[in-house]
JSON list of C-alpha atoms in Angstrom, two decimals:
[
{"chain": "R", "resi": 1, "resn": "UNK", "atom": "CA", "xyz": [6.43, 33.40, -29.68]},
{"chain": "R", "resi": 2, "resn": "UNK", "atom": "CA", "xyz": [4.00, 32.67, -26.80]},
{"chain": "R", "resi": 3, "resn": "UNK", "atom": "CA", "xyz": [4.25, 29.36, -27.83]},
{"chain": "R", "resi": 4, "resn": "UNK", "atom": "CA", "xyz": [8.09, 29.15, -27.62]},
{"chain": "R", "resi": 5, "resn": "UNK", "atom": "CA", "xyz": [7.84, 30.81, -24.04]},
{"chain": "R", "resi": 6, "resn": "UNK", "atom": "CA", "xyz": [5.41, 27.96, -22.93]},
{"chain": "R", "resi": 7, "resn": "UNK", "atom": "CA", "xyz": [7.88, 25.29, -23.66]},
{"chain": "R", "resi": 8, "resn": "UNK", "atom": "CA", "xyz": [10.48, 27.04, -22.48]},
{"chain": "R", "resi": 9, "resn": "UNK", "atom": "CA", "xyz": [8.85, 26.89, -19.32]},
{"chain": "R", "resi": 10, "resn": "UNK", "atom": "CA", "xyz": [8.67, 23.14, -19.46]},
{"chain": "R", "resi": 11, "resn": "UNK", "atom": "CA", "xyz": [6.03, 20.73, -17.73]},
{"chain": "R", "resi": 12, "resn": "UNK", "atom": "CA", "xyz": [3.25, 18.14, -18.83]},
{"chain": "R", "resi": 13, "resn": "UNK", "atom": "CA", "xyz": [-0.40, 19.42, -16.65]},
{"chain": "R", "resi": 14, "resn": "UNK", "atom": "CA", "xyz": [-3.56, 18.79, -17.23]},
{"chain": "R", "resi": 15, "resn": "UNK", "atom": "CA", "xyz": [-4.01, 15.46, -16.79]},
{"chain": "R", "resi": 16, "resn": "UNK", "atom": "CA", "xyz": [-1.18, 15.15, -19.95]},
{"chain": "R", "resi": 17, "resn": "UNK", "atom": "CA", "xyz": [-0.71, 11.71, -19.72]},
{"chain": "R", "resi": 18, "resn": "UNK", "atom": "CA", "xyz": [0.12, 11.06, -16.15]},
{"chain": "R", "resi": 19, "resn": "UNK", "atom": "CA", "xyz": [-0.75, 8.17, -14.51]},
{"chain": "R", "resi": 20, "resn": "UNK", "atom": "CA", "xyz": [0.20, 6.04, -11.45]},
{"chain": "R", "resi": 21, "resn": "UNK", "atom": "CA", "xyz": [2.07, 4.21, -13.91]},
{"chain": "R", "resi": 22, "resn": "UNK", "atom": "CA", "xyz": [3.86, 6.79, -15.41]},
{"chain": "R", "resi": 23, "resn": "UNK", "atom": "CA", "xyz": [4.26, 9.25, -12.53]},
{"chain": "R", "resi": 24, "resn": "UNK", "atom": "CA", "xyz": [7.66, 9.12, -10.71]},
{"chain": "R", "resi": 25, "resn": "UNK", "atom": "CA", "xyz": [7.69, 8.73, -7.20]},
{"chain": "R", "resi": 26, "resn": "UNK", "atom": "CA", "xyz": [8.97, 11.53, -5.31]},
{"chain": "R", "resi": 27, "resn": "UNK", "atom": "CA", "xyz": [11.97, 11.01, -3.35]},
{"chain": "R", "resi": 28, "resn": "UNK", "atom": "CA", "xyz": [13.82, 13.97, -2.75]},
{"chain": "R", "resi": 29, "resn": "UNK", "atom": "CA", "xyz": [12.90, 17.56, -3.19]},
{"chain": "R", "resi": 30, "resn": "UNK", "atom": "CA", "xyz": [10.24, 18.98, -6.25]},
{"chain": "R", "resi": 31, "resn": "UNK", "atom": "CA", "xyz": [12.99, 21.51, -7.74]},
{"chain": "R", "resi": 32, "resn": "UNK", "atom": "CA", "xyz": [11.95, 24.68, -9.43]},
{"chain": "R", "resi": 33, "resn": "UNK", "atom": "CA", "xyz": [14.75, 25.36, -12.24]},
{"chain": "R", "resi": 34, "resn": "UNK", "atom": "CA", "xyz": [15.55, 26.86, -15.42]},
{"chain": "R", "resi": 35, "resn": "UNK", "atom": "CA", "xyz": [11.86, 27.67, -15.06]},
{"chain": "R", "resi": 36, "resn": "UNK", "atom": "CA", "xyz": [10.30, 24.47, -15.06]},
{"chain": "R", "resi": 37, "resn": "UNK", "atom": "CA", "xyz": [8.95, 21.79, -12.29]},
{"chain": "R", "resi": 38, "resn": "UNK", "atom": "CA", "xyz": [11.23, 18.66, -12.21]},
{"chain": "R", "resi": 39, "resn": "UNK", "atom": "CA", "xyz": [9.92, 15.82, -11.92]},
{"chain": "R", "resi": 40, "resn": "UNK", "atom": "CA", "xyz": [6.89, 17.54, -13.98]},
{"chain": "R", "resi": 41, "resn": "UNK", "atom": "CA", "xyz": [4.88, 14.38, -13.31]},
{"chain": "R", "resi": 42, "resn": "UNK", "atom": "CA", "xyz": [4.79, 12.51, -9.80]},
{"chain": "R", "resi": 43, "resn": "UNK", "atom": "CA", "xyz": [3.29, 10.51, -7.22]},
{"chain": "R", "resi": 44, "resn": "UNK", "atom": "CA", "xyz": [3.37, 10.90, -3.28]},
{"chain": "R", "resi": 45, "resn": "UNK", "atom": "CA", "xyz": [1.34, 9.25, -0.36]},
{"chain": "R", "resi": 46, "resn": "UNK", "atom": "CA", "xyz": [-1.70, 11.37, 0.83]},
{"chain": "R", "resi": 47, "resn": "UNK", "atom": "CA", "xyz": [-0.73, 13.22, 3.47]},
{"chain": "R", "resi": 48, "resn": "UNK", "atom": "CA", "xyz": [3.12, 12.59, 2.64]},
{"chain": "R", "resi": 49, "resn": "UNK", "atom": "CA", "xyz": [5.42, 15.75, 3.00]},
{"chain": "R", "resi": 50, "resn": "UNK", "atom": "CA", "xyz": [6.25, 17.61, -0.59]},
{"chain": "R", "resi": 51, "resn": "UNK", "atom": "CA", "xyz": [9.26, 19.43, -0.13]},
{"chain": "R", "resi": 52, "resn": "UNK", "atom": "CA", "xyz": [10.00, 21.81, -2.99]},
{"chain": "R", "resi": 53, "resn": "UNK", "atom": "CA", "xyz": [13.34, 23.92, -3.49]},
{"chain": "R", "resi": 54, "resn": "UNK", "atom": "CA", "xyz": [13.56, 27.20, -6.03]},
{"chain": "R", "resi": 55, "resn": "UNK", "atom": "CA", "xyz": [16.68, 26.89, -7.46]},
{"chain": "R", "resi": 56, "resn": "UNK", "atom": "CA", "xyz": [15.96, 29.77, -9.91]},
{"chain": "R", "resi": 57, "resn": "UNK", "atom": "CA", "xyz": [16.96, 33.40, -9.11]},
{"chain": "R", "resi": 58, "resn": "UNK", "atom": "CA", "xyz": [13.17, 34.22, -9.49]},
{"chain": "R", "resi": 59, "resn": "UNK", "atom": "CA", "xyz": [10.49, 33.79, -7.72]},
{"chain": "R", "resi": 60, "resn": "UNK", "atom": "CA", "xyz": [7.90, 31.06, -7.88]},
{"chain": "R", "resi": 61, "resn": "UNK", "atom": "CA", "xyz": [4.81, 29.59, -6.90]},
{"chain": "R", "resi": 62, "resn": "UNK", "atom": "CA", "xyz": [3.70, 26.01, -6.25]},
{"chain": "R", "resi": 63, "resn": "UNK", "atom": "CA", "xyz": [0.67, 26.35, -6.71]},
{"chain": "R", "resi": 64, "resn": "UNK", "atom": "CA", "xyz": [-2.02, 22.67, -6.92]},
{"chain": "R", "resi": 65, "resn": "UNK", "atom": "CA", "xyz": [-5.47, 23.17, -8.00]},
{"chain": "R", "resi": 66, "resn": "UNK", "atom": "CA", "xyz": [-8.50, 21.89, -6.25]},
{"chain": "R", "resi": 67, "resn": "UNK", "atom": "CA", "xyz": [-6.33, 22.35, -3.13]},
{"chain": "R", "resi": 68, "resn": "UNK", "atom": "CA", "xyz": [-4.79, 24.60, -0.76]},
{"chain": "R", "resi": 69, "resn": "UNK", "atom": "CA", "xyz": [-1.19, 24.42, -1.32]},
{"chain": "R", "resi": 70, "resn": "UNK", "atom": "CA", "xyz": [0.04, 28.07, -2.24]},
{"chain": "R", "resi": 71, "resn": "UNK", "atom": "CA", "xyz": [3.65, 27.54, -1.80]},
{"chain": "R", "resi": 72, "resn": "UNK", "atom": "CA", "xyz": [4.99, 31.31, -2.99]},
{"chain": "R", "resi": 73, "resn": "UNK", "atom": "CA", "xyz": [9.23, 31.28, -2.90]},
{"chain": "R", "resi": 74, "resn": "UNK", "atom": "CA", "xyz": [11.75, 33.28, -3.75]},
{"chain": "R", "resi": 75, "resn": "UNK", "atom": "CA", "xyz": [14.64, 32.81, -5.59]},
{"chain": "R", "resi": 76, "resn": "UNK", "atom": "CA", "xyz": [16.56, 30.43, -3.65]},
{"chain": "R", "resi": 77, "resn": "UNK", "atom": "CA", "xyz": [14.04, 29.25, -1.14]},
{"chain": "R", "resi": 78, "resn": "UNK", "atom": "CA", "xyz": [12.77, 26.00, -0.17]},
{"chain": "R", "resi": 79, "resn": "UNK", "atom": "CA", "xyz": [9.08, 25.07, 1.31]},
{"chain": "R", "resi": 80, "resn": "UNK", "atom": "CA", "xyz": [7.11, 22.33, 2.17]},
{"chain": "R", "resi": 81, "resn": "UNK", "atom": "CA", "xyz": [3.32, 20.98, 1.95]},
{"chain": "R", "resi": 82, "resn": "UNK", "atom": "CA", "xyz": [1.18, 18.09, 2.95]},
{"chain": "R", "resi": 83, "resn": "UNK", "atom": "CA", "xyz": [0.01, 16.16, -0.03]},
{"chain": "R", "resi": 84, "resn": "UNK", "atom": "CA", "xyz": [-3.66, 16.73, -0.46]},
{"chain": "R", "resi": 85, "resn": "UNK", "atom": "CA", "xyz": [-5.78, 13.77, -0.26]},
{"chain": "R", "resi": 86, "resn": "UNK", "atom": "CA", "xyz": [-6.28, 10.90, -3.05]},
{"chain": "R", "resi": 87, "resn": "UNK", "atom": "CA", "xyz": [-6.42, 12.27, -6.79]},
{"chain": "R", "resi": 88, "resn": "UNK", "atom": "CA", "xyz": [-5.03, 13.57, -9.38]},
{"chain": "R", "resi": 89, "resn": "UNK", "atom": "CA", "xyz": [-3.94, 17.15, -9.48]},
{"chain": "R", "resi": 90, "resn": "UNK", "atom": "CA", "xyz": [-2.35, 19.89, -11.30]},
{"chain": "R", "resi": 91, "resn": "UNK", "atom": "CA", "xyz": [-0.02, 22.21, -10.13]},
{"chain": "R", "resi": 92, "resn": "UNK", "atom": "CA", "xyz": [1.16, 25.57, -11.75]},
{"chain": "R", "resi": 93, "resn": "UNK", "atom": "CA", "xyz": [3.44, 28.20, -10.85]},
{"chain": "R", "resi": 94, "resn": "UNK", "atom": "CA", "xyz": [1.20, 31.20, -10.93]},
{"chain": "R", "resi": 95, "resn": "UNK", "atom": "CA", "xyz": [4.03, 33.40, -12.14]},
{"chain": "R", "resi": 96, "resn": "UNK", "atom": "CA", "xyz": [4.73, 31.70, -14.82]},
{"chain": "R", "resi": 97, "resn": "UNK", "atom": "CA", "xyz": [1.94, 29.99, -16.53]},
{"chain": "R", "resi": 98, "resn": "UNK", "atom": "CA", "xyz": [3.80, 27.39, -18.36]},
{"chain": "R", "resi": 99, "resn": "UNK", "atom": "CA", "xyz": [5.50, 25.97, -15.61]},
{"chain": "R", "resi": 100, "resn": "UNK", "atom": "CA", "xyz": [2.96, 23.23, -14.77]},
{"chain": "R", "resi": 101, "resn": "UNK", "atom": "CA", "xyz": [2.76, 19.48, -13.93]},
{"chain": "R", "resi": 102, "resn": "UNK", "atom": "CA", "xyz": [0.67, 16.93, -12.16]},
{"chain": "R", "resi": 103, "resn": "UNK", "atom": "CA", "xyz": [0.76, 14.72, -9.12]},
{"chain": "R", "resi": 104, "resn": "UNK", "atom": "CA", "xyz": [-0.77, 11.45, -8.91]},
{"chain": "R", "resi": 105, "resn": "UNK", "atom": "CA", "xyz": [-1.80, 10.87, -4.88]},
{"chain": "R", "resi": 106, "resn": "UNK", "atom": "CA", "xyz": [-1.78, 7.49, -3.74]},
{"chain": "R", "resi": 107, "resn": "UNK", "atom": "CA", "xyz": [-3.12, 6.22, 0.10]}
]
């Protein structure tokens, strides 16, 4: 069951295979839906705006590791952050464990 609820929750994390090359470059919004992160895997500038819209009723967290972007929205909501500096990260909603991904950031 847990493992049903974690893939229901969608997203890759943990390094999970994304690369410059694979990430998708962020154009619009980071959307929060059906309880997952879409794109799950993406690349911004450092320093480059991350805007990132809850579409769920719930709320949820954007929440990337090794920095200090603690996005916390509620259900319908829509926030914004300053891509940390060059790396790799992962990001997690700290609601909902599963929901996870990872952003490649380029100069």
């Amino acid at each position: 069951m847990l493992a049903l609820s974690g893939a229901a929750c969608g997203g890759s994390g943990s390094g999970g295979g994304c690369t410059a090359d694979k990430a998708t470059a962020l154009s619009g919004p980071l959307m929060m839906q059906g309880r997952a992160f879409s794109p799950p895997c993406f690349k911004v500038a450092s320093g480059s705006t991350i805007s990132v819209d809850n579409k769920d009723l719930v709320a949820h967290t954007f929440t990337v590791k090794g920095s200090n972007i603690d996005l916390h929205l509620l259900g319908g909501q829509a926030g914004s952050a300053s891509a940390p500096a060059v790396g790799t990260y992962d990001f997690i909603c700290t609601l909902h464990l599963g929901m996870r991904g990872t952003i490649v950031v380029t100069k």
